[in-house]
Short mmCIF file of C-alpha atoms in Angstrom, two decimals:
data_model
loop_
_atom_site.label_atom_id
_atom_site.label_comp_id
_atom_site.label_asym_id
_atom_site.label_seq_id
_atom_site.Cartn_x
_atom_site.Cartn_y
_atom_site.Cartn_z
CA MET A 122 77.53 83.07 105.75
CA LYS A 123 80.88 82.98 103.98
CA VAL A 124 81.56 84.52 100.58
CA CYS A 125 84.76 84.62 98.53
CA VAL A 126 85.57 88.18 97.48
CA LYS A 127 87.95 88.73 94.57
CA TYR A 128 89.58 92.03 93.69
CA PHE A 129 90.89 93.03 90.27
CA GLY A 130 93.13 95.79 88.89
CA MET A 131 93.47 98.97 90.92
CA ILE A 132 91.07 97.57 93.51
CA ALA A 133 93.43 94.65 94.22
CA GLU A 134 96.29 97.13 94.50
CA SER A 135 94.36 99.26 97.02
CA ALA A 136 93.29 96.21 99.00
CA GLY A 137 96.77 94.68 98.93
CA LYS A 138 95.26 91.32 98.02
CA ILE A 139 93.45 89.61 95.19
CA GLU A 140 91.07 87.51 97.24
CA GLU A 141 89.66 86.98 100.72
CA VAL A 142 86.91 84.99 102.40
CA LEU A 143 84.50 87.07 104.46
CA GLU A 144 82.02 86.01 107.11
CA LEU A 145 78.93 88.15 106.51
CA GLU A 146 75.59 88.65 108.21
CA GLN A 147 72.71 86.88 106.53
CA GLY A 148 70.70 89.36 104.47
CA LEU A 149 73.58 91.77 103.77
CA SER A 150 72.91 93.41 100.42
CA ILE A 151 75.43 93.65 97.61
CA LYS A 152 75.35 97.45 97.94
CA GLU A 153 76.12 97.20 101.66
CA LEU A 154 79.01 94.81 100.99
CA LYS A 155 80.35 97.11 98.26
CA ASP A 156 80.14 100.18 100.52
CA GLN A 157 81.79 98.27 103.40
CA GLN A 158 84.73 97.04 101.32
CA LEU A 159 85.31 100.31 99.46
CA LYS A 160 85.41 102.16 102.77
CA LYS A 161 87.68 99.52 104.33
CA TYR A 162 90.22 99.83 101.50
CA GLN A 163 89.71 103.59 100.96
CA ILE A 164 88.62 103.29 97.34
CA ARG A 165 87.17 106.66 96.43
CA ASP A 166 85.59 106.23 93.00
CA ALA A 167 82.75 103.95 94.11
CA GLU A 168 80.56 104.70 91.09
CA SER A 169 83.10 103.22 88.68
CA VAL A 170 83.44 99.92 90.57
CA GLN A 171 81.21 97.12 89.31
CA ILE A 172 80.25 94.04 91.31
CA ALA A 173 79.71 90.58 89.86
CA VAL A 174 78.15 87.76 91.88
CA ASN A 175 79.00 84.31 90.59
CA GLN A 176 80.24 85.93 87.35
CA ASN A 177 76.94 87.75 86.82
CA LEU A 178 76.71 91.56 86.85
CA ASP A 179 73.16 91.49 88.27
CA ASN A 180 73.43 93.48 91.52
CA GLU A 181 69.89 92.63 92.59
CA VAL A 182 70.58 89.02 93.57
CA GLU A 183 70.58 88.01 97.22
CA LEU A 184 73.94 86.91 98.57
CA LYS A 185 74.10 83.28 99.69
CA ASP A 186 76.66 81.18 101.52
CA GLY A 187 79.46 80.18 99.15
CA ASP A 188 78.91 82.96 96.60
CA GLU A 189 81.83 84.49 94.73
CA VAL A 190 81.79 88.29 94.65
CA ALA A 191 84.15 90.11 92.28
CA PHE A 192 85.04 93.80 92.56
CA LEU A 193 85.77 94.98 89.02
CA PRO A 194 87.57 98.22 88.16
CA PRO A 195 86.49 100.44 85.29
CA PHE A 196 87.44 99.00 81.93
CA ALA A 197 87.09 100.12 78.35
CA GLY A 198 85.85 98.08 75.45
CA GLY A 199 86.61 98.42 71.85
#
């Protein structure tokens, strides 16, 4: 399955890109994808990185072909 992965802020800087399309194994979990990409781009603070699938922060959804996955850096509200 193919998913579009978007990177923001310091994550985009570490990855050297803002977006890429990945071919993934069916059944790959969001946690596995996160771990894979953070390791690939040597992003150390994994706990502070949030993942949104199709603009939804629910990390329990199952990835499907055509999904958009966003890697979001820590941000402050106010």
